[in-house]
PDB file of C-alpha atoms in Angstrom:
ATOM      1  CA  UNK A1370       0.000   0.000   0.000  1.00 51.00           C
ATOM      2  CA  UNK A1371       1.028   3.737  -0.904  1.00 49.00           C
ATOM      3  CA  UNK A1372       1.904   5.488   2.330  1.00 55.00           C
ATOM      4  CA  UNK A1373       2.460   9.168   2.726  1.00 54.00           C
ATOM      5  CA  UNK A1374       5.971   9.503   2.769  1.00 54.00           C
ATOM      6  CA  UNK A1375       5.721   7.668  -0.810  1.00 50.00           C
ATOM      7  CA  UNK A1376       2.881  10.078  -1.718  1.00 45.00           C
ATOM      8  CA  UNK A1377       4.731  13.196  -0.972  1.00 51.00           C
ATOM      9  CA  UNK A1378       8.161  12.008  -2.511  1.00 48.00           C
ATOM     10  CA  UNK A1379       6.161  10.915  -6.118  1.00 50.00           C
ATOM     11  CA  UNK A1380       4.302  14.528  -5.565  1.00 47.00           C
ATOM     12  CA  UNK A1381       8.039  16.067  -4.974  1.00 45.00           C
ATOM     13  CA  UNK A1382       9.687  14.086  -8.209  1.00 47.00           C
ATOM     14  CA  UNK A1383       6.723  14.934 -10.156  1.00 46.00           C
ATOM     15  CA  UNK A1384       7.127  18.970  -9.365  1.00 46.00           C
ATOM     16  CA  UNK A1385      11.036  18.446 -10.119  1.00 48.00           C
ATOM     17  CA  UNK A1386      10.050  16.926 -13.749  1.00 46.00           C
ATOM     18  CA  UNK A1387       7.941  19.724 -14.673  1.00 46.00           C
ATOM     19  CA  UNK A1388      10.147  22.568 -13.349  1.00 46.00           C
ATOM     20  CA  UNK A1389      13.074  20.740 -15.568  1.00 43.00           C
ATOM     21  CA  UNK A1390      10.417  20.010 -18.702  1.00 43.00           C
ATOM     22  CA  UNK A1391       9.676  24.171 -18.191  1.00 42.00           C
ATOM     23  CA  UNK A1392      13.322  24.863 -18.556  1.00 43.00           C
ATOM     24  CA  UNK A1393      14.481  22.356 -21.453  1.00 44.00           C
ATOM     25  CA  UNK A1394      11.442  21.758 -23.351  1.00 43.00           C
ATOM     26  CA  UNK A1395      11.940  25.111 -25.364  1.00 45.00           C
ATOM     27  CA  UNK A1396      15.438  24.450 -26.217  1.00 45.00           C
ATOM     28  CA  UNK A1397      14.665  20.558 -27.330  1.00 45.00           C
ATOM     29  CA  UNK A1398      10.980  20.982 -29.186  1.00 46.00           C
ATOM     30  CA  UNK A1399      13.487  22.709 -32.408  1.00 45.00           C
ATOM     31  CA  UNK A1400      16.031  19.757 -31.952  1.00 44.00           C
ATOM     32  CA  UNK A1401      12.673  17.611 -32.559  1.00 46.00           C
ATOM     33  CA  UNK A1402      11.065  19.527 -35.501  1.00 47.00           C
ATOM     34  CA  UNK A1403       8.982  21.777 -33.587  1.00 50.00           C
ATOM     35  CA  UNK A1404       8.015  25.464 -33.706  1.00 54.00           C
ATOM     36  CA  UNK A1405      10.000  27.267 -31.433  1.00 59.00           C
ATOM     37  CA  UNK A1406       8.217  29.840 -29.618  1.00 62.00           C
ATOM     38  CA  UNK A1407       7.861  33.510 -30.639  1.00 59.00           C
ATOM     39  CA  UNK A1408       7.353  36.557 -27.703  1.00 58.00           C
ATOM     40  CA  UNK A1409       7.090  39.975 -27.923  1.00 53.00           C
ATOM     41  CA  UNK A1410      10.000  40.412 -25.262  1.00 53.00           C
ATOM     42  CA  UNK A1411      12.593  38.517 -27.296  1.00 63.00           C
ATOM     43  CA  UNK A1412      14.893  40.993 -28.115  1.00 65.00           C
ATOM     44  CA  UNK A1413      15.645  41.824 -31.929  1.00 90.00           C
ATOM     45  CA  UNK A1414      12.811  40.651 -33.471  1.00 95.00           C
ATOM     46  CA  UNK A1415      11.531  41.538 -37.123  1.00 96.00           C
ATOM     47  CA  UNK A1416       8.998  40.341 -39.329  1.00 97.00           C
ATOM     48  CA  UNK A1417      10.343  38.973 -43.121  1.00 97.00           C
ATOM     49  CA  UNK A1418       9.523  38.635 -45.943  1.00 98.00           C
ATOM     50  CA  UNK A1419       9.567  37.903 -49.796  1.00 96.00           C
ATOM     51  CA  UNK A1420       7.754  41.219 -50.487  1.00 95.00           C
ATOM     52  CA  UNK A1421       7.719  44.987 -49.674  1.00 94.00           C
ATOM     53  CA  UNK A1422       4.664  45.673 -51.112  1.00 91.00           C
ATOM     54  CA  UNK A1423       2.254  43.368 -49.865  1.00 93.00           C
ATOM     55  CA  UNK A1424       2.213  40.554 -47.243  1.00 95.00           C
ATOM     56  CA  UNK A1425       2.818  37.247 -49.177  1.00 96.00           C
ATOM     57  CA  UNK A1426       2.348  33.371 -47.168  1.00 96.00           C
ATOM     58  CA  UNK A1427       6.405  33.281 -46.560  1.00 96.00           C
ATOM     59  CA  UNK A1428       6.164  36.315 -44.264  1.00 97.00           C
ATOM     60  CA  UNK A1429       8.353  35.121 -41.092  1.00 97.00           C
ATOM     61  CA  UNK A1430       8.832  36.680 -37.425  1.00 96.00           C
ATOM     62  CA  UNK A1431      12.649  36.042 -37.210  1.00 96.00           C
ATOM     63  CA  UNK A1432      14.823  36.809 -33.972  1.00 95.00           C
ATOM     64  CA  UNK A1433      18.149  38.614 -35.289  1.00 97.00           C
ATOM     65  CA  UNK A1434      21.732  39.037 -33.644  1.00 95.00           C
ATOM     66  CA  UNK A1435      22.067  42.304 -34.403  1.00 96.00           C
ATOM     67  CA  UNK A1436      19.809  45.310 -35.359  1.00 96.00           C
ATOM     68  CA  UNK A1437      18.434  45.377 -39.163  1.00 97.00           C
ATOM     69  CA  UNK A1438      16.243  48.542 -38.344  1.00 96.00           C
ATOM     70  CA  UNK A1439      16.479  52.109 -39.226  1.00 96.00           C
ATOM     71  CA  UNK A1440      16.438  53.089 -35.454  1.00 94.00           C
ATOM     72  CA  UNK A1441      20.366  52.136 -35.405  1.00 95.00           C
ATOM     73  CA  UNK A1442      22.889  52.143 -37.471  1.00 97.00           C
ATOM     74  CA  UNK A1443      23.713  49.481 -39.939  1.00 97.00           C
ATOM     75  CA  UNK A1444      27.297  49.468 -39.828  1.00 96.00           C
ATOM     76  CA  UNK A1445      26.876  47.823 -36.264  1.00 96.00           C
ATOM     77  CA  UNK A1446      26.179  44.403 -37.518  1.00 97.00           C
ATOM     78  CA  UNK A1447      29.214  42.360 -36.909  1.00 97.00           C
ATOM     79  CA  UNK A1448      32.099  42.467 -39.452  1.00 97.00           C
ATOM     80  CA  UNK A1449      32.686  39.109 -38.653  1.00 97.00           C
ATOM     81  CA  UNK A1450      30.104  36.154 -38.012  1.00 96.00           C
ATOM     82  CA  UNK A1451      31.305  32.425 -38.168  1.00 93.00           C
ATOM     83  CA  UNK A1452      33.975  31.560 -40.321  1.00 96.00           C
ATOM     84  CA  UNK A1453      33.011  34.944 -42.396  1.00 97.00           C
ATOM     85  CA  UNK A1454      35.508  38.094 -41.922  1.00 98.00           C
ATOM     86  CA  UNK A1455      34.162  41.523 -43.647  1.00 97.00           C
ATOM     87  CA  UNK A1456      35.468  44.534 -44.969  1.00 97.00           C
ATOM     88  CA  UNK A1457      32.869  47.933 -45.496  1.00 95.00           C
ATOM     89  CA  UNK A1458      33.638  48.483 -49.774  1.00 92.00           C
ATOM     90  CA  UNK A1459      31.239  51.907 -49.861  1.00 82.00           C
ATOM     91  CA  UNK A1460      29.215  52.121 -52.744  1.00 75.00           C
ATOM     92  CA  UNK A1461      31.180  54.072 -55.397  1.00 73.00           C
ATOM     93  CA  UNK A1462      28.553  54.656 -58.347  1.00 76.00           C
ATOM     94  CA  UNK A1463      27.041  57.803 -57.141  1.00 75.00           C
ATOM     95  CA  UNK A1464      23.834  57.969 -59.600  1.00 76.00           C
ATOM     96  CA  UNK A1465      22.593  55.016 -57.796  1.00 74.00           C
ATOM     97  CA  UNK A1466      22.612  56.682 -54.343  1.00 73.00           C
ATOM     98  CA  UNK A1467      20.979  59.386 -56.079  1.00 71.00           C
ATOM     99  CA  UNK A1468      18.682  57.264 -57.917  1.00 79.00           C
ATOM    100  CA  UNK A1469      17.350  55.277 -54.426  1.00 84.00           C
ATOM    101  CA  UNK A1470      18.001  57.741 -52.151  1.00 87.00           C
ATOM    102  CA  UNK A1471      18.302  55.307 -49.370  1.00 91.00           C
ATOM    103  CA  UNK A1472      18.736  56.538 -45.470  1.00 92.00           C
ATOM    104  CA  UNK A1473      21.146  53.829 -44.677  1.00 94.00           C
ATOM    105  CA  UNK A1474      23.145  52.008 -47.768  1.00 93.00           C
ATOM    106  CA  UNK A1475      26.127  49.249 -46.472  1.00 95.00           C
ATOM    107  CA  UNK A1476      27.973  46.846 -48.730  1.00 95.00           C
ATOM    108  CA  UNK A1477      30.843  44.896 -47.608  1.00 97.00           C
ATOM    109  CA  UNK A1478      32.703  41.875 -48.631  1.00 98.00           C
ATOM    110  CA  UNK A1479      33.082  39.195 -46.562  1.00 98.00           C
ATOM    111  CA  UNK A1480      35.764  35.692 -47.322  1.00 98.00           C
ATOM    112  CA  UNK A1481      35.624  32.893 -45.308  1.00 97.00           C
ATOM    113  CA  UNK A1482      38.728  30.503 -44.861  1.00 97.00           C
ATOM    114  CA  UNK A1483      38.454  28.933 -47.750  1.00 96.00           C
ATOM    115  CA  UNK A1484      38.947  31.881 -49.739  1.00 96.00           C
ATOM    116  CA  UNK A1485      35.356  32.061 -50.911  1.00 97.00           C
ATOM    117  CA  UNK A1486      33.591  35.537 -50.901  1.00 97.00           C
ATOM    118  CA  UNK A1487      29.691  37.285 -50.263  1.00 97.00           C
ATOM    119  CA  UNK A1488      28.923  40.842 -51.048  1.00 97.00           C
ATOM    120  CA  UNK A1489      26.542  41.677 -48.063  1.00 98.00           C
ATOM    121  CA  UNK A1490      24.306  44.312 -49.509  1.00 96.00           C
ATOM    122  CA  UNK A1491      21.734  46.429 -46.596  1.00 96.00           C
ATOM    123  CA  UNK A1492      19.705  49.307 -48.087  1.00 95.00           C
ATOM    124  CA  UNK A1493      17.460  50.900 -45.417  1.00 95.00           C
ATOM    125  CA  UNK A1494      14.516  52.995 -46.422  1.00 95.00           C
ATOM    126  CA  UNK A1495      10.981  54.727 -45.427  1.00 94.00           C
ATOM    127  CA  UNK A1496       9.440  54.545 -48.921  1.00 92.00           C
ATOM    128  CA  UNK A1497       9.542  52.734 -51.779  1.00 88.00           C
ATOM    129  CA  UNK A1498      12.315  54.332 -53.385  1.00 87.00           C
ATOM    130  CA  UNK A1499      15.531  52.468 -52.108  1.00 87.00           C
ATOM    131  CA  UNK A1500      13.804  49.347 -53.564  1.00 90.00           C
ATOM    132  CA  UNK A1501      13.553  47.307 -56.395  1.00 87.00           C
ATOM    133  CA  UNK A1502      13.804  43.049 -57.333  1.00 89.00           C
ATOM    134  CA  UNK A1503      17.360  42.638 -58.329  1.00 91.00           C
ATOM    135  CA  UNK A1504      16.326  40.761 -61.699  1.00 92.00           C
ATOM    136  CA  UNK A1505      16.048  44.528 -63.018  1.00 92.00           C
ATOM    137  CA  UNK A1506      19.142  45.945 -62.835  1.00 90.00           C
ATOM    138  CA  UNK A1507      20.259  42.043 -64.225  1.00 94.00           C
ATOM    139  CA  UNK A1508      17.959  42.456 -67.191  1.00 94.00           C
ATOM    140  CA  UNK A1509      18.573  45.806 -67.845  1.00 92.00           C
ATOM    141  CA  UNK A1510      22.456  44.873 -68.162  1.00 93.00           C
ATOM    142  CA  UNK A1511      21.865  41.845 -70.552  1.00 95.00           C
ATOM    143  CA  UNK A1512      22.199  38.877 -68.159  1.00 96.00           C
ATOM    144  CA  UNK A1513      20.448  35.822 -68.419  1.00 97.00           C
ATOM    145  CA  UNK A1514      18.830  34.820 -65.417  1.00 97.00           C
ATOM    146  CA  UNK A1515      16.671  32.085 -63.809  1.00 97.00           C
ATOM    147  CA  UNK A1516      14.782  33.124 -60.401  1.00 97.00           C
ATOM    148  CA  UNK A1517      13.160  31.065 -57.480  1.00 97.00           C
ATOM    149  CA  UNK A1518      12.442  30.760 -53.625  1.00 97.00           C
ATOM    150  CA  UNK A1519      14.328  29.438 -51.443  1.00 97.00           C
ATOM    151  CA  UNK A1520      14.198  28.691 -47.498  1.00 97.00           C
ATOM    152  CA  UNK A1521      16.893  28.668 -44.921  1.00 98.00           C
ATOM    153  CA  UNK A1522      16.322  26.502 -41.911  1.00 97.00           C
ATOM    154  CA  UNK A1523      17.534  28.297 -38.752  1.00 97.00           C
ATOM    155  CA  UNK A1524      19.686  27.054 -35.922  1.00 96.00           C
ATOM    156  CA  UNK A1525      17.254  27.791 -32.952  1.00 94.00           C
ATOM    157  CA  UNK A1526      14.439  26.521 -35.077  1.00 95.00           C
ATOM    158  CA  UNK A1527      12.034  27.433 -37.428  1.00 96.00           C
ATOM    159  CA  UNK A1528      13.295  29.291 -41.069  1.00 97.00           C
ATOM    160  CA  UNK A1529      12.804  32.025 -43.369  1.00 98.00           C
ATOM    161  CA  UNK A1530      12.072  32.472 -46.814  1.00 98.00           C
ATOM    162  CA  UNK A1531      14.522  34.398 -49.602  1.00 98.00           C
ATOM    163  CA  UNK A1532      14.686  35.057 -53.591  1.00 98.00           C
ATOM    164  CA  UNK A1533      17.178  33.603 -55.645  1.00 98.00           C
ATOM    165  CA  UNK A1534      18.683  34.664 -58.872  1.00 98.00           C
ATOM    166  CA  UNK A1535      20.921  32.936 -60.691  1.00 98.00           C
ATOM    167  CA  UNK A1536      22.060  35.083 -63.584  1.00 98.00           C
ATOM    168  CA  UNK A1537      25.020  34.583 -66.580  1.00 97.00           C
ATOM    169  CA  UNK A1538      26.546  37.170 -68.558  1.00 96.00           C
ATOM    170  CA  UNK A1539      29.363  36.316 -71.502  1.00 95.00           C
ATOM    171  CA  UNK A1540      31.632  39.543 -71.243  1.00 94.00           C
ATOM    172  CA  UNK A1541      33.817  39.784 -74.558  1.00 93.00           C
ATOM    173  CA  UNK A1542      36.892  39.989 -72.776  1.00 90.00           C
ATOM    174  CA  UNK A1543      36.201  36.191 -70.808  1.00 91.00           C
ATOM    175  CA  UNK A1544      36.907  32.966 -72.037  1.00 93.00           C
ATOM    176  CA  UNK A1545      33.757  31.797 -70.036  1.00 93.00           C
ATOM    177  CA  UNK A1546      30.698  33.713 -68.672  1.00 95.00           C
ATOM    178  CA  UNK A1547      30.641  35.589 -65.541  1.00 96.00           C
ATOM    179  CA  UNK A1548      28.227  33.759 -62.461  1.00 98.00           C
ATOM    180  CA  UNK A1549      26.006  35.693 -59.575  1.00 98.00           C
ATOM    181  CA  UNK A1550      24.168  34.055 -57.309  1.00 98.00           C
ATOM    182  CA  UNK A1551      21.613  36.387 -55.493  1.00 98.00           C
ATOM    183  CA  UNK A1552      19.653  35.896 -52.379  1.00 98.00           C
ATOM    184  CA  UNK A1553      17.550  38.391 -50.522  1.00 98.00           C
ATOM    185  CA  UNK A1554      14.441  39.593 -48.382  1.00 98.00           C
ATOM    186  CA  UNK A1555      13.062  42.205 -46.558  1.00 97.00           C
ATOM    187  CA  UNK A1556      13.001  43.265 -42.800  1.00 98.00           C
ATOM    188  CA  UNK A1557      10.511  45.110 -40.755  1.00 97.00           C
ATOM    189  CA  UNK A1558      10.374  46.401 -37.188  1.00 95.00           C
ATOM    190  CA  UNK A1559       7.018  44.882 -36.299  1.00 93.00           C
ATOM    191  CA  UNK A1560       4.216  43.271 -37.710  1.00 93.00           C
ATOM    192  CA  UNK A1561       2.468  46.765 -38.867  1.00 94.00           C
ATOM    193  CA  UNK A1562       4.985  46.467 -42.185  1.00 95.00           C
ATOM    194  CA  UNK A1563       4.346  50.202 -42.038  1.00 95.00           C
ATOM    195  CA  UNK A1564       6.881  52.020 -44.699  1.00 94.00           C
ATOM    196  CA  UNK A1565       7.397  54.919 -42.483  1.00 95.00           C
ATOM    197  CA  UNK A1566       9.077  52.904 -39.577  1.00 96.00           C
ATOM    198  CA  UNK A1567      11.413  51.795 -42.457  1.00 96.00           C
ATOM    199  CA  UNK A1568      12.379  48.698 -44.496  1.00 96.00           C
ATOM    200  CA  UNK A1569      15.542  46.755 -44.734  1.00 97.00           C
ATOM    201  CA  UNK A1570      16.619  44.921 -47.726  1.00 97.00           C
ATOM    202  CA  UNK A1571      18.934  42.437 -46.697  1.00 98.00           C
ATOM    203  CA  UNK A1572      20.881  40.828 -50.139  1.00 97.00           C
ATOM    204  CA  UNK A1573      23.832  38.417 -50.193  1.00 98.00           C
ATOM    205  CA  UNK A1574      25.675  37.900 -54.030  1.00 98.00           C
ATOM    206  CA  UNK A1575      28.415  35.885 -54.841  1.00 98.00           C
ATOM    207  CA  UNK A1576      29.800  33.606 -57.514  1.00 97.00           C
ATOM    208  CA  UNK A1577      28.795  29.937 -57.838  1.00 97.00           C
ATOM    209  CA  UNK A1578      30.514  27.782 -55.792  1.00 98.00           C
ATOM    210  CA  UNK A1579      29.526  24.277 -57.116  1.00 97.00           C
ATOM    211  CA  UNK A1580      26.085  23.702 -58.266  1.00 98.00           C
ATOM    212  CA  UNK A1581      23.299  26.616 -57.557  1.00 98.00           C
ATOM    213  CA  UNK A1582      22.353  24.048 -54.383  1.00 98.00           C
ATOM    214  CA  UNK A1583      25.769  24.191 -53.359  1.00 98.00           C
ATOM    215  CA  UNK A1584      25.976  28.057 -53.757  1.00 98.00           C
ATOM    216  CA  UNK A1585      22.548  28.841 -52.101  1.00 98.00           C
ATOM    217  CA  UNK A1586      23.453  26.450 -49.049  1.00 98.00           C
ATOM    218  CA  UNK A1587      26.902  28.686 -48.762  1.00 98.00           C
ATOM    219  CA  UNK A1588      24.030  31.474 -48.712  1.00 98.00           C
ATOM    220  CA  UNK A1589      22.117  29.736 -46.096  1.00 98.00           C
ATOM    221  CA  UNK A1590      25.111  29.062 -43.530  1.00 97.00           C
ATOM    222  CA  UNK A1591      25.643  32.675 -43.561  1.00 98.00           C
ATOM    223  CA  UNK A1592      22.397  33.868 -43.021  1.00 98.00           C
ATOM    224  CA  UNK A1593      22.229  31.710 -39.296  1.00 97.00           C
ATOM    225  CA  UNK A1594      24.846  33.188 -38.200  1.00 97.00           C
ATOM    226  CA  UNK A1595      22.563  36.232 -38.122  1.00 97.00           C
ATOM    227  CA  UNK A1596      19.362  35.020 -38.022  1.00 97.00           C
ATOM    228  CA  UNK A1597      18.853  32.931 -34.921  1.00 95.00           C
ATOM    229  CA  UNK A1598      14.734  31.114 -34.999  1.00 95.00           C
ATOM    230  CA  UNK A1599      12.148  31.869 -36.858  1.00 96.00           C
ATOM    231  CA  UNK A1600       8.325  31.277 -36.522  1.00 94.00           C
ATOM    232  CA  UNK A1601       4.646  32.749 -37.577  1.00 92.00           C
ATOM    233  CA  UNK A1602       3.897  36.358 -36.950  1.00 89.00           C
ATOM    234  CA  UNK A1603       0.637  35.488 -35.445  1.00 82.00           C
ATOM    235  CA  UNK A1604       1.857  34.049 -32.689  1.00 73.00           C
ATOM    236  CA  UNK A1605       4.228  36.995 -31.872  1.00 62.00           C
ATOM    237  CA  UNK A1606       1.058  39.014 -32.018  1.00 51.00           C
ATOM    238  CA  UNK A1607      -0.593  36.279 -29.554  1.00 47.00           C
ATOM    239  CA  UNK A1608       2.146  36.312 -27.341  1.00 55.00           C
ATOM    240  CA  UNK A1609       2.289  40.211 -27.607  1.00 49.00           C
ATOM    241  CA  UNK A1610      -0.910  40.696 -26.676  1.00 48.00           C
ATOM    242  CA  UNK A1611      -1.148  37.932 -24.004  1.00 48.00           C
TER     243      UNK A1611
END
């Protein structure tokens, strides 16, 4: 028969396996394919997505390890992340800060150690202006390009969504054609999307390294080791609000 000393030491085991389930369960569930969870209070948190115009169903609450909003500056995200080291390479054409007139413009080069490279493109921006799909500037130069969607799984759980472009150009000078490989989305502060509180267009070019699978998974490994989890917007506004 139970007695009470056995009743209150099950009672006290039981209390010690929820306290530790409170604790680790969070940290497992993405280790086991779940959704990690979203709160207002986690710090650096955007919404993203494929679009700056309109909401689209890859729009993505993501927690960040830096700042990608217009309320600080973008030359504060970390020159180097992983195996990545970067150098600021200012934007030299002047017509086409003129032409976007973007608050905050940063592109930087960044190698890793096995010599490979990433342009790391931010343009910041309260209207429309700053922005624009990539494919037009390609086409308008005479690449040839193929385009698609791609996502990248984050470390903490959860993932985002990106464009791709995969363009080729035969310069006359160039025994074979030139390669870019172009991935990119959009940032906002919160949910609202709203242009005045500013946009972020967060692009990553390169050559290909391998196949275009290869390449975009290069793409991918850099992006988580800025973009930590990732989950749906409407539970951030849930959570906000409970």
């Amino acid at each position: 028969m139970l007695n009470r000393s056995t009743l209150t030491a099950g009672a006290v085991a039981l209390l010690l396996l929820m306290g530790l389930a409170a604790v680790y369960l969070p940290q497992l569930l993405p280790a086991w394919g779940g959704t990690p969870t979203l709160v207002a209070s986690d710090e650096l948190t955007y919404i993203t997505d494929l679009d700056f115009w309109q909401r689209t169903p890859r729009e993505r609450a993501v927690v960040a390890a830096a700042h990608f909003d217009l309320q600080h500056d973008l030359n504060n995200v970390p020159l180097t992340v992983g195996d990545w080291r970067g150098v600021n390479e200012p934007e030299t054409n002047q017509e086409v800060l003129i032409l976007l007139e973007p608050e905050q413009y940063i592109q930087r080069l960044y190698t890793d150690s096995a010599g490979r490279y990433l342009w790391l493109s931010m343009v910041g921006g309260r209207s429309s202006q700053p922005f624009h799909a990539p494919d037009i500037c390609y086409d308008a130069d005479g690449w040839q390009y193929e385009l698609g969607s791609h996502a990248t799984r984050l470390d903490e759980g959860g993932e985002i969504y990106g464009l791709w472009l995969y363009g080729k150009k035969q310069f006359p000078d160039q025994v074979a054609p030139t390669e870019h490989v172009v991935y990119y989305f959009y940032l906002f502060p919160d949910a609202q999307r709203n242009q005045a509180d500013g946009i972020v267009l967060f692009k990553l070019t390169s050559a290909r390294y391998g196949t275009l699978e290869e390449t975009l998974a290069l793409h991918e490994e850099f992006v988580r080791t800025l973009f930590r989890k990732a989950g749906d917007p409407a539970e951030l506004a849930h959570n906000a609000g409970a």
